[in-house]
mmCIF file of C-alpha atoms in Angstrom:
data_model
loop_
_atom_site.group_PDB
_atom_site.id
_atom_site.type_symbol
_atom_site.label_atom_id
_atom_site.label_comp_id
_atom_site.label_asym_id
_atom_site.label_seq_id
_atom_site.Cartn_x
_atom_site.Cartn_y
_atom_site.Cartn_z
ATOM 1 C CA UNK P 1 -3.434 24.404 1.571
ATOM 2 C CA UNK P 2 -3.612 21.708 -0.711
ATOM 3 C CA UNK P 3 -4.627 18.354 1.098
ATOM 4 C CA UNK P 4 -2.915 15.486 1.535
ATOM 5 C CA UNK P 5 -4.275 12.755 -1.013
ATOM 6 C CA UNK P 6 -2.548 9.678 1.453
ATOM 7 C CA UNK P 7 -3.711 10.887 4.951
ATOM 8 C CA UNK P 8 -7.331 9.688 5.987
ATOM 9 C CA UNK P 9 -9.242 10.356 8.920
ATOM 10 C CA UNK P 10 -10.975 7.024 10.176
ATOM 11 C CA UNK P 11 -14.293 7.363 11.704
ATOM 12 C CA UNK P 12 -15.304 4.670 13.710
ATOM 13 C CA UNK P 13 -17.352 3.239 16.478
ATOM 14 C CA UNK P 14 -15.468 2.848 19.787
ATOM 15 C CA UNK P 15 -16.600 -0.636 20.091
ATOM 16 C CA UNK P 16 -15.193 -1.804 16.611
ATOM 17 C CA UNK P 17 -11.813 -0.601 17.311
ATOM 18 C CA UNK P 18 -11.011 -2.497 20.451
ATOM 19 C CA UNK P 19 -8.719 -5.561 20.391
ATOM 20 C CA UNK P 20 -10.057 -8.953 20.224
ATOM 21 C CA UNK P 21 -13.703 -9.358 19.420
ATOM 22 C CA UNK P 22 -15.349 -10.970 16.650
ATOM 23 C CA UNK P 23 -16.095 -10.307 12.982
ATOM 24 C CA UNK P 24 -16.797 -6.185 13.284
ATOM 25 C CA UNK P 25 -13.219 -6.015 15.178
ATOM 26 C CA UNK P 26 -11.489 -8.327 12.771
ATOM 27 C CA UNK P 27 -12.662 -6.400 9.715
ATOM 28 C CA UNK P 28 -11.434 -3.084 11.462
ATOM 29 C CA UNK P 29 -8.665 -4.178 11.874
ATOM 30 C CA UNK P 30 -8.104 -5.393 8.134
ATOM 31 C CA UNK P 31 -9.244 -2.359 6.712
ATOM 32 C CA UNK P 32 -6.895 -0.463 8.805
ATOM 33 C CA UNK P 33 -3.802 -2.746 7.971
ATOM 34 C CA UNK P 34 -5.104 -2.448 4.324
ATOM 35 C CA UNK P 35 -5.374 1.602 4.474
ATOM 36 C CA UNK P 36 -1.578 2.001 5.937
ATOM 37 C CA UNK P 37 -0.209 -0.796 3.567
ATOM 38 C CA UNK P 38 -1.236 0.922 0.598
ATOM 39 C CA UNK P 39 0.880 3.658 1.725
ATOM 40 C CA UNK P 40 -2.036 5.977 3.862
ATOM 41 C CA UNK P 41 -1.334 7.748 7.128
ATOM 42 C CA UNK P 42 -4.530 6.978 9.104
ATOM 43 C CA UNK P 43 -5.501 9.680 12.094
ATOM 44 C CA UNK P 44 -8.491 7.614 14.247
ATOM 45 C CA UNK P 45 -11.665 9.776 14.875
ATOM 46 C CA UNK P 46 -13.341 7.076 17.169
ATOM 47 C CA UNK P 47 -17.013 7.879 18.450
ATOM 48 C CA UNK P 48 -19.248 6.319 20.916
ATOM 49 C CA UNK P 49 -22.756 5.000 20.173
ATOM 50 C CA UNK P 50 -25.140 7.580 21.651
ATOM 51 C CA UNK P 51 -27.224 5.986 24.626
ATOM 52 C CA UNK P 52 -28.267 9.699 26.213
ATOM 53 C CA UNK P 53 -31.938 9.100 27.545
ATOM 54 C CA UNK P 54 -33.554 11.543 24.844
ATOM 55 C CA UNK P 55 -32.225 9.386 22.183
ATOM 56 C CA UNK P 56 -33.306 6.281 23.667
ATOM 57 C CA UNK P 57 -36.760 7.562 24.064
ATOM 58 C CA UNK P 58 -36.723 8.559 20.253
ATOM 59 C CA UNK P 59 -35.744 5.146 19.367
ATOM 60 C CA UNK P 60 -38.820 3.627 20.946
ATOM 61 C CA UNK P 61 -41.055 6.094 20.038
ATOM 62 C CA UNK P 62 -39.612 7.720 16.320
ATOM 63 C CA UNK P 63 -37.712 5.155 15.077
ATOM 64 C CA UNK P 64 -35.301 5.945 12.005
ATOM 65 C CA UNK P 65 -32.880 3.400 10.528
ATOM 66 C CA UNK P 66 -29.214 4.248 10.893
ATOM 67 C CA UNK P 67 -30.493 7.777 12.786
ATOM 68 C CA UNK P 68 -29.532 8.341 16.619
ATOM 69 C CA UNK P 69 -26.956 6.252 16.758
ATOM 70 C CA UNK P 70 -24.478 8.425 15.857
ATOM 71 C CA UNK P 71 -23.348 11.448 18.385
ATOM 72 C CA UNK P 72 -25.463 14.889 17.658
ATOM 73 C CA UNK P 73 -22.091 16.664 17.208
ATOM 74 C CA UNK P 74 -20.365 13.786 14.780
ATOM 75 C CA UNK P 75 -20.622 15.994 11.774
ATOM 76 C CA UNK P 76 -19.290 19.166 13.364
ATOM 77 C CA UNK P 77 -16.651 16.894 15.220
ATOM 78 C CA UNK P 78 -15.500 15.429 11.962
ATOM 79 C CA UNK P 79 -14.942 18.736 10.246
ATOM 80 C CA UNK P 80 -13.228 20.018 12.764
ATOM 81 C CA UNK P 81 -10.918 16.996 12.632
ATOM 82 C CA UNK P 82 -10.145 17.724 8.988
ATOM 83 C CA UNK P 83 -9.699 21.261 9.407
ATOM 84 C CA UNK P 84 -7.108 20.592 12.136
ATOM 85 C CA UNK P 85 -4.872 18.259 9.744
ATOM 86 C CA UNK P 86 -4.710 17.848 6.114
ATOM 87 C CA UNK P 87 -6.542 14.477 5.170
ATOM 88 C CA UNK P 88 -7.768 14.279 1.586
ATOM 89 C CA UNK P 89 -10.148 10.948 2.343
ATOM 90 C CA UNK P 90 -12.866 10.646 4.959
ATOM 91 C CA UNK P 91 -13.322 6.861 5.812
ATOM 92 C CA UNK P 92 -16.502 5.423 7.323
ATOM 93 C CA UNK P 93 -15.777 2.387 9.092
ATOM 94 C CA UNK P 94 -19.133 0.078 9.016
ATOM 95 C CA UNK P 95 -22.573 1.438 7.388
ATOM 96 C CA UNK P 96 -23.801 2.836 10.343
ATOM 97 C CA UNK P 97 -22.371 6.599 9.631
ATOM 98 C CA UNK P 98 -23.723 6.398 6.434
ATOM 99 C CA UNK P 99 -25.915 9.419 7.767
ATOM 100 C CA UNK P 100 -22.871 11.273 8.644
ATOM 101 C CA UNK P 101 -21.966 11.444 4.753
ATOM 102 C CA UNK P 102 -25.730 12.544 3.704
ATOM 103 C CA UNK P 103 -24.897 15.373 6.719
ATOM 104 C CA UNK P 104 -21.749 16.702 5.235
ATOM 105 C CA UNK P 105 -22.848 16.771 1.629
ATOM 106 C CA UNK P 106 -21.893 20.370 0.764
ATOM 107 C CA UNK P 107 -19.891 20.949 3.961
ATOM 108 C CA UNK P 108 -16.705 18.999 3.102
ATOM 109 C CA UNK P 109 -13.793 21.126 1.401
ATOM 110 C CA UNK P 110 -13.778 20.561 -2.309
ATOM 111 C CA UNK P 111 -10.656 18.330 -2.151
ATOM 112 C CA UNK P 112 -11.611 15.769 0.609
ATOM 113 C CA UNK P 113 -13.341 12.360 -0.686
ATOM 114 C CA UNK P 114 -15.554 10.066 1.121
ATOM 115 C CA UNK P 115 -15.182 6.103 1.048
ATOM 116 C CA UNK P 116 -17.435 3.659 2.921
ATOM 117 C CA UNK P 117 -15.509 0.931 4.190
ATOM 118 C CA UNK P 118 -18.791 -1.458 4.608
ATOM 119 C CA UNK P 119 -18.987 -4.797 6.515
ATOM 120 C CA UNK P 120 -22.416 -5.138 4.425
ATOM 121 C CA UNK P 121 -25.950 -3.594 5.115
ATOM 122 C CA UNK P 122 -28.296 -3.676 8.099
ATOM 123 C CA UNK P 123 -31.135 -4.543 5.391
ATOM 124 C CA UNK P 124 -29.543 -7.185 4.249
ATOM 125 C CA UNK P 125 -29.426 -8.878 8.317
ATOM 126 C CA UNK P 126 -32.621 -7.431 9.276
ATOM 127 C CA UNK P 127 -34.163 -9.543 6.133
ATOM 128 C CA UNK P 128 -32.637 -12.707 7.179
ATOM 129 C CA UNK P 129 -33.291 -11.994 10.727
ATOM 130 C CA UNK P 130 -37.109 -11.452 10.143
ATOM 131 C CA UNK P 131 -37.537 -14.935 8.090
ATOM 132 C CA UNK P 132 -35.381 -16.574 10.797
ATOM 133 C CA UNK P 133 -37.650 -15.221 13.254
ATOM 134 C CA UNK P 134 -40.966 -16.279 11.590
ATOM 135 C CA UNK P 135 -40.165 -19.368 10.947
ATOM 136 C CA UNK P 136 -39.027 -20.262 14.609
ATOM 137 C CA UNK P 137 -42.501 -18.828 15.709
ATOM 138 C CA UNK P 138 -44.464 -20.737 12.525
ATOM 139 C CA UNK P 139 -45.645 -17.802 10.668
ATOM 140 C CA UNK P 140 -44.522 -15.939 7.465
ATOM 141 C CA UNK P 141 -42.483 -13.042 7.291
ATOM 142 C CA UNK P 142 -43.350 -9.683 6.292
ATOM 143 C CA UNK P 143 -45.524 -8.286 8.915
ATOM 144 C CA UNK P 144 -46.403 -4.671 8.657
ATOM 145 C CA UNK P 145 -44.037 -3.678 11.031
ATOM 146 C CA UNK P 146 -41.220 -5.574 9.122
ATOM 147 C CA UNK P 147 -42.051 -4.435 5.851
ATOM 148 C CA UNK P 148 -41.931 -0.812 6.966
ATOM 149 C CA UNK P 149 -38.804 -0.923 8.753
ATOM 150 C CA UNK P 150 -37.102 -2.883 5.676
ATOM 151 C CA UNK P 151 -38.144 -0.407 3.381
ATOM 152 C CA UNK P 152 -37.175 2.292 5.342
ATOM 153 C CA UNK P 153 -33.588 0.799 5.956
ATOM 154 C CA UNK P 154 -33.646 0.624 1.958
ATOM 155 C CA UNK P 155 -34.459 3.819 1.044
ATOM 156 C CA UNK P 156 -32.155 5.357 3.627
ATOM 157 C CA UNK P 157 -29.397 3.207 2.595
ATOM 158 C CA UNK P 158 -29.837 4.586 -1.257
ATOM 159 C CA UNK P 159 -29.340 8.332 0.008
ATOM 160 C CA UNK P 160 -26.521 7.237 1.802
ATOM 161 C CA UNK P 161 -24.624 4.979 -1.408
ATOM 162 C CA UNK P 162 -24.841 8.775 -3.061
ATOM 163 C CA UNK P 163 -22.617 10.281 -1.000
ATOM 164 C CA UNK P 164 -19.972 8.025 -1.093
ATOM 165 C CA UNK P 165 -17.283 8.843 -3.587
ATOM 166 C CA UNK P 166 -16.298 4.936 -3.011
ATOM 167 C CA UNK P 167 -17.787 2.386 -1.403
ATOM 168 C CA UNK P 168 -15.510 -1.186 -0.265
ATOM 169 C CA UNK P 169 -17.397 -4.075 -0.005
ATOM 170 C CA UNK P 170 -16.253 -7.553 1.478
ATOM 171 C CA UNK P 171 -18.549 -9.886 -1.053
ATOM 172 C CA UNK P 172 -19.823 -9.892 -4.572
ATOM 173 C CA UNK P 173 -23.464 -10.041 -2.739
ATOM 174 C CA UNK P 174 -22.709 -6.483 -0.988
ATOM 175 C CA UNK P 175 -21.097 -5.341 -4.209
ATOM 176 C CA UNK P 176 -24.189 -5.807 -6.111
ATOM 177 C CA UNK P 177 -26.672 -4.421 -3.448
ATOM 178 C CA UNK P 178 -24.599 -1.225 -3.267
ATOM 179 C CA UNK P 179 -24.947 -0.914 -6.979
ATOM 180 C CA UNK P 180 -28.232 -1.771 -7.023
ATOM 181 C CA UNK P 181 -28.802 0.765 -4.480
ATOM 182 C CA UNK P 182 -26.553 3.416 -6.535
ATOM 183 C CA UNK P 183 -23.595 3.852 -5.198
ATOM 184 C CA UNK P 184 -21.661 5.445 -8.100
ATOM 185 C CA UNK P 185 -17.985 3.230 -7.946
ATOM 186 C CA UNK P 186 -18.283 0.224 -5.956
ATOM 187 C CA UNK P 187 -15.170 -1.914 -5.285
ATOM 188 C CA UNK P 188 -14.856 -5.787 -4.093
ATOM 189 C CA UNK P 189 -11.841 -6.285 -1.664
ATOM 190 C CA UNK P 190 -11.233 -10.164 -1.912
ATOM 191 C CA UNK P 191 -10.454 -11.708 1.529
ATOM 192 C CA UNK P 192 -7.012 -12.132 2.549
ATOM 193 C CA UNK P 193 -5.280 -15.393 3.983
ATOM 194 C CA UNK P 194 -1.989 -15.053 5.760
ATOM 195 C CA UNK P 195 -0.067 -18.116 6.460
ATOM 196 C CA UNK P 196 -0.291 -18.979 10.435
ATOM 197 C CA UNK P 197 1.451 -22.255 11.321
ATOM 198 C CA UNK P 198 -0.385 -24.595 13.222
ATOM 199 C CA UNK P 199 1.104 -27.517 14.746
ATOM 200 C CA UNK P 200 -1.980 -30.245 13.637
ATOM 201 C CA UNK P 201 -2.676 -33.328 15.476
ATOM 202 C CA UNK P 202 -6.131 -33.970 14.709
ATOM 203 C CA UNK P 203 -7.993 -36.653 16.795
ATOM 204 C CA UNK P 204 -10.112 -38.850 15.044
ATOM 205 C CA UNK P 205 -14.176 -37.227 14.740
ATOM 206 C CA UNK P 206 -13.195 -33.962 15.847
ATOM 207 C CA UNK P 207 -14.698 -31.354 13.793
ATOM 208 C CA UNK P 208 -14.484 -27.095 14.732
ATOM 209 C CA UNK P 209 -16.330 -24.520 14.458
ATOM 210 C CA UNK P 210 -16.895 -20.439 15.816
ATOM 211 C CA UNK P 211 -19.455 -18.192 15.878
ATOM 212 C CA UNK P 212 -21.337 -15.753 17.350
ATOM 213 C CA UNK P 213 -24.229 -17.472 18.281
ATOM 214 C CA UNK P 214 -26.981 -14.543 18.486
ATOM 215 C CA UNK P 215 -26.337 -13.620 15.065
ATOM 216 C CA UNK P 216 -29.029 -15.284 12.900
ATOM 217 C CA UNK P 217 -27.350 -16.706 9.935
ATOM 218 C CA UNK P 218 -25.153 -18.555 12.472
ATOM 219 C CA UNK P 219 -27.474 -20.279 14.906
ATOM 220 C CA UNK P 220 -29.721 -21.142 11.212
ATOM 221 C CA UNK P 221 -26.668 -22.323 9.859
ATOM 222 C CA UNK P 222 -25.768 -24.701 12.832
ATOM 223 C CA UNK P 223 -29.348 -25.637 13.316
ATOM 224 C CA UNK P 224 -29.846 -26.981 9.601
ATOM 225 C CA UNK P 225 -26.108 -28.553 9.529
ATOM 226 C CA UNK P 226 -26.619 -30.340 12.826
ATOM 227 C CA UNK P 227 -30.468 -31.291 11.811
ATOM 228 C CA UNK P 228 -28.846 -32.931 9.121
ATOM 229 C CA UNK P 229 -25.865 -34.771 10.842
ATOM 230 C CA UNK P 230 -28.466 -35.978 13.439
ATOM 231 C CA UNK P 231 -30.622 -37.436 10.408
ATOM 232 C CA UNK P 232 -27.474 -39.163 8.586
ATOM 233 C CA UNK P 233 -25.853 -40.670 11.898
ATOM 234 C CA UNK P 234 -23.372 -38.709 13.549
ATOM 235 C CA UNK P 235 -21.583 -41.667 14.298
ATOM 236 C CA UNK P 236 -18.045 -40.732 15.930
ATOM 237 C CA UNK P 237 -18.167 -37.148 15.160
ATOM 238 C CA UNK P 238 -17.940 -34.252 17.840
ATOM 239 C CA UNK P 239 -18.581 -30.746 16.572
ATOM 240 C CA UNK P 240 -16.170 -28.369 19.099
ATOM 241 C CA UNK P 241 -18.410 -25.507 19.077
ATOM 242 C CA UNK P 242 -16.672 -22.657 20.470
ATOM 243 C CA UNK P 243 -18.602 -18.791 20.683
ATOM 244 C CA UNK P 244 -21.316 -16.854 23.035
ATOM 245 C CA UNK P 245 -23.398 -16.454 24.637
ATOM 246 C CA UNK P 246 -23.199 -19.470 26.788
ATOM 247 C CA UNK P 247 -26.766 -20.141 27.239
ATOM 248 C CA UNK P 248 -27.292 -20.155 23.251
ATOM 249 C CA UNK P 249 -24.193 -22.980 22.975
ATOM 250 C CA UNK P 250 -25.597 -24.878 26.127
ATOM 251 C CA UNK P 251 -28.807 -24.850 24.243
ATOM 252 C CA UNK P 252 -27.573 -26.576 20.884
ATOM 253 C CA UNK P 253 -25.179 -28.760 23.020
ATOM 254 C CA UNK P 254 -28.830 -30.077 24.603
ATOM 255 C CA UNK P 255 -30.543 -30.241 21.113
ATOM 256 C CA UNK P 256 -27.446 -32.108 19.757
ATOM 257 C CA UNK P 257 -25.458 -34.404 21.496
ATOM 258 C CA UNK P 258 -23.003 -34.598 19.393
ATOM 259 C CA UNK P 259 -21.849 -30.774 20.208
ATOM 260 C CA UNK P 260 -19.163 -30.604 22.601
ATOM 261 C CA UNK P 261 -19.630 -26.629 23.411
ATOM 262 C CA UNK P 262 -16.627 -25.074 24.607
ATOM 263 C CA UNK P 263 -17.919 -21.351 25.475
ATOM 264 C CA UNK P 264 -15.685 -18.654 24.172
ATOM 265 C CA UNK P 265 -12.092 -19.058 24.282
ATOM 266 C CA UNK P 266 -8.948 -16.501 24.037
ATOM 267 C CA UNK P 267 -7.101 -16.776 20.611
ATOM 268 C CA UNK P 268 -4.213 -18.939 22.522
ATOM 269 C CA UNK P 269 -6.840 -21.510 23.736
ATOM 270 C CA UNK P 270 -8.883 -21.418 20.349
ATOM 271 C CA UNK P 271 -5.449 -22.197 18.107
ATOM 272 C CA UNK P 272 -4.632 -24.882 20.837
ATOM 273 C CA UNK P 273 -8.181 -26.597 20.156
ATOM 274 C CA UNK P 274 -8.085 -25.814 16.628
ATOM 275 C CA UNK P 275 -5.022 -28.216 16.558
ATOM 276 C CA UNK P 276 -6.917 -31.432 17.286
ATOM 277 C CA UNK P 277 -9.696 -30.574 14.626
ATOM 278 C CA UNK P 278 -9.639 -32.851 11.660
ATOM 279 C CA UNK P 279 -11.607 -29.750 9.611
ATOM 280 C CA UNK P 280 -13.379 -26.670 10.187
ATOM 281 C CA UNK P 281 -16.890 -26.393 9.151
ATOM 282 C CA UNK P 282 -18.826 -22.921 7.882
ATOM 283 C CA UNK P 283 -22.626 -23.628 7.769
ATOM 284 C CA UNK P 284 -23.918 -20.338 6.361
ATOM 285 C CA UNK P 285 -26.998 -21.082 4.136
ATOM 286 C CA UNK P 286 -28.294 -17.551 3.533
ATOM 287 C CA UNK P 287 -26.391 -14.162 1.942
ATOM 288 C CA UNK P 288 -25.857 -11.925 5.023
ATOM 289 C CA UNK P 289 -24.353 -8.899 5.335
ATOM 290 C CA UNK P 290 -20.524 -9.063 4.680
ATOM 291 C CA UNK P 291 -18.501 -11.858 4.667
ATOM 292 C CA UNK P 292 -17.264 -15.100 7.197
ATOM 293 C CA UNK P 293 -14.370 -13.235 8.478
ATOM 294 C CA UNK P 294 -13.701 -16.461 10.102
ATOM 295 C CA UNK P 295 -13.215 -18.545 7.500
ATOM 296 C CA UNK P 296 -9.782 -16.925 7.094
ATOM 297 C CA UNK P 297 -8.248 -18.050 10.067
ATOM 298 C CA UNK P 298 -8.847 -22.030 9.803
ATOM 299 C CA UNK P 299 -7.546 -21.627 5.844
ATOM 300 C CA UNK P 300 -4.276 -19.590 7.396
ATOM 301 C CA UNK P 301 -3.813 -22.659 9.607
ATOM 302 C CA UNK P 302 -3.999 -25.169 6.423
ATOM 303 C CA UNK P 303 -6.856 -26.770 7.994
ATOM 304 C CA UNK P 304 -9.343 -29.089 5.950
ATOM 305 C CA UNK P 305 -12.144 -27.047 5.786
ATOM 306 C CA UNK P 306 -15.951 -27.575 4.826
ATOM 307 C CA UNK P 307 -17.846 -24.835 3.731
ATOM 308 C CA UNK P 308 -21.606 -23.724 2.288
ATOM 309 C CA UNK P 309 -21.529 -21.810 -0.845
ATOM 310 C CA UNK P 310 -23.092 -18.691 0.994
ATOM 311 C CA UNK P 311 -20.337 -19.105 3.679
ATOM 312 C CA UNK P 312 -17.293 -18.884 1.289
ATOM 313 C CA UNK P 313 -18.869 -15.605 -0.428
ATOM 314 C CA UNK P 314 -15.974 -12.679 -0.687
ATOM 315 C CA UNK P 315 -13.366 -15.529 -0.813
ATOM 316 C CA UNK P 316 -11.422 -16.799 -3.960
ATOM 317 C CA UNK P 317 -12.445 -20.498 -4.027
ATOM 318 C CA UNK P 318 -11.098 -23.493 -6.330
ATOM 319 C CA UNK P 319 -13.986 -26.181 -6.107
ATOM 320 C CA UNK P 320 -11.398 -28.523 -7.168
ATOM 321 C CA UNK P 321 -9.587 -28.255 -3.955
ATOM 322 C CA UNK P 322 -12.435 -28.152 -1.922
ATOM 323 C CA UNK P 323 -15.853 -28.388 -2.996
ATOM 324 C CA UNK P 324 -18.846 -25.829 -1.607
ATOM 325 C CA UNK P 325 -21.743 -27.293 -0.516
ATOM 326 C CA UNK P 326 -25.097 -25.756 -1.729
ATOM 327 C CA UNK P 327 -27.600 -27.409 1.045
ATOM 328 C CA UNK P 328 -27.519 -28.669 4.615
ATOM 329 C CA UNK P 329 -27.538 -32.450 3.490
ATOM 330 C CA UNK P 330 -24.467 -31.724 1.288
ATOM 331 C CA UNK P 331 -22.549 -29.824 3.955
ATOM 332 C CA UNK P 332 -23.294 -32.575 6.723
ATOM 333 C CA UNK P 333 -22.158 -35.525 4.149
ATOM 334 C CA UNK P 334 -19.110 -33.402 3.324
ATOM 335 C CA UNK P 335 -18.313 -33.100 7.082
ATOM 336 C CA UNK P 336 -18.969 -36.617 8.024
ATOM 337 C CA UNK P 337 -16.322 -37.354 5.360
ATOM 338 C CA UNK P 338 -13.800 -35.025 6.427
ATOM 339 C CA UNK P 339 -14.484 -35.949 10.297
ATOM 340 C CA UNK P 340 -12.532 -39.006 9.271
ATOM 341 C CA UNK P 341 -8.962 -38.608 10.152
ATOM 342 C CA UNK P 342 -7.549 -40.403 7.177
ATOM 343 C CA UNK P 343 -9.921 -38.586 4.931
ATOM 344 C CA UNK P 344 -8.757 -35.465 6.605
ATOM 345 C CA UNK P 345 -5.082 -36.175 6.485
ATOM 346 C CA UNK P 346 -5.639 -36.784 2.606
ATOM 347 C CA UNK P 347 -7.399 -33.430 2.185
ATOM 348 C CA UNK P 348 -5.108 -30.490 3.800
ATOM 349 C CA UNK P 349 -2.814 -30.634 1.024
ATOM 350 C CA UNK P 350 -5.696 -29.583 -1.266
ATOM 351 C CA UNK P 351 -6.981 -27.022 1.081
ATOM 352 C CA UNK P 352 -3.373 -25.811 1.688
ATOM 353 C CA UNK P 353 -3.263 -25.242 -2.046
ATOM 354 C CA UNK P 354 -6.406 -23.398 -1.778
ATOM 355 C CA UNK P 355 -4.802 -21.108 0.750
ATOM 356 C CA UNK P 356 -1.614 -20.305 -1.033
ATOM 357 C CA UNK P 357 -3.709 -19.093 -3.752
ATOM 358 C CA UNK P 358 -6.124 -16.537 -2.097
ATOM 359 C CA UNK P 359 -4.839 -13.031 -1.964
ATOM 360 C CA UNK P 360 -2.556 -11.842 0.759
ATOM 361 C CA UNK P 361 -2.683 -8.032 2.174
ATOM 362 C CA UNK P 362 -0.826 -6.493 0.076
ATOM 363 C CA UNK P 363 -2.436 -7.339 -3.067
ATOM 364 C CA UNK P 364 -5.834 -6.177 -1.638
ATOM 365 C CA UNK P 365 -3.790 -3.047 -0.706
ATOM 366 C CA UNK P 366 -3.015 -2.324 -4.131
ATOM 367 C CA UNK P 367 -6.619 -2.713 -5.181
ATOM 368 C CA UNK P 368 -7.731 -0.420 -2.448
ATOM 369 C CA UNK P 369 -5.090 2.126 -3.430
ATOM 370 C CA UNK P 370 -5.807 1.827 -6.684
ATOM 371 C CA UNK P 371 -9.703 2.796 -6.110
ATOM 372 C CA UNK P 372 -8.875 5.876 -4.167
ATOM 373 C CA UNK P 373 -6.403 7.374 -6.701
ATOM 374 C CA UNK P 374 -9.146 6.576 -9.666
ATOM 375 C CA UNK P 375 -11.427 8.765 -7.210
ATOM 376 C CA UNK P 376 -8.788 11.634 -6.933
ATOM 377 C CA UNK P 377 -8.478 11.699 -10.913
ATOM 378 C CA UNK P 378 -12.120 11.881 -10.804
ATOM 379 C CA UNK P 379 -13.027 14.430 -8.775
ATOM 380 C CA UNK P 380 -16.163 15.230 -6.509
ATOM 381 C CA UNK P 381 -19.230 14.676 -8.638
#
């Protein structure tokens, strides 16, 4: 039986498929939408992270990067699902199921291809987490344990990438790392921005930010930005911070009196709150995994935006319309400037032009489809 080259089995951790959520859930929904816009019939194959007692003990005593994450019978379940249908593609959502591609090598039907829908590599985040934690404790990063774990991650990722027919990435940084690891075909999907009307009624001095506060690059970026704002003088600026966990948000608000911590908000609550912001700021000062998926939201609202260069990775950006900042000091100055209602009002048409020039989901889907068709013509190497 000839398989349907426009049908795909979408293998994903169950938590990534839940409504709402953060960057992982948002990015998963985007990949699903892109696949469907590209003309693919998508069948979901969710799995739950293995939480059995034996696996927990093994994780503690014999840790292996990426392993002990998938259920033991994940490869067999995947083959059964492929046999039950006629899908010509297996889409792996996130890098965590990378070992599945290695386990299936040689077992897949010859007309089934594998695409990695990457959100970024574990090694990328671990390197920044280890550095940030070391700096917070006043020591240099690179302990024996950290060095051993990072090396194991990199070699495991190298094995995974050789088993993918196509690897899709969210940023230029991830693209070059995947190529460095030996991936055979790597494709960047630029960040799409869709128009989302917002009844803008800004309050002078208000600046907004949304973040998962336990994510080291997010927390570090906020600390660096807020430290610079404090040094330069916050004046009338109020940083309206949305995110969780609450204890981290409360700690930040205690450290920096100009922060108004609002906790986690629903989409509707966040939209009402964002309508009062003069601008949205995006302080990321390390090249973490994936991209800042949240940046597409204020761009869709056509809000004025201040961002670090690292924070805008994956987006098509015109710096004549909205300058990118390389240091916390630069970002603090630009954020203080756009916290002024008059400056924000003048900047909004420029940020609207920036958003209007960004690709939409349809153009991203075309790039996605072209890459998969190219892999089909190439055949399994």
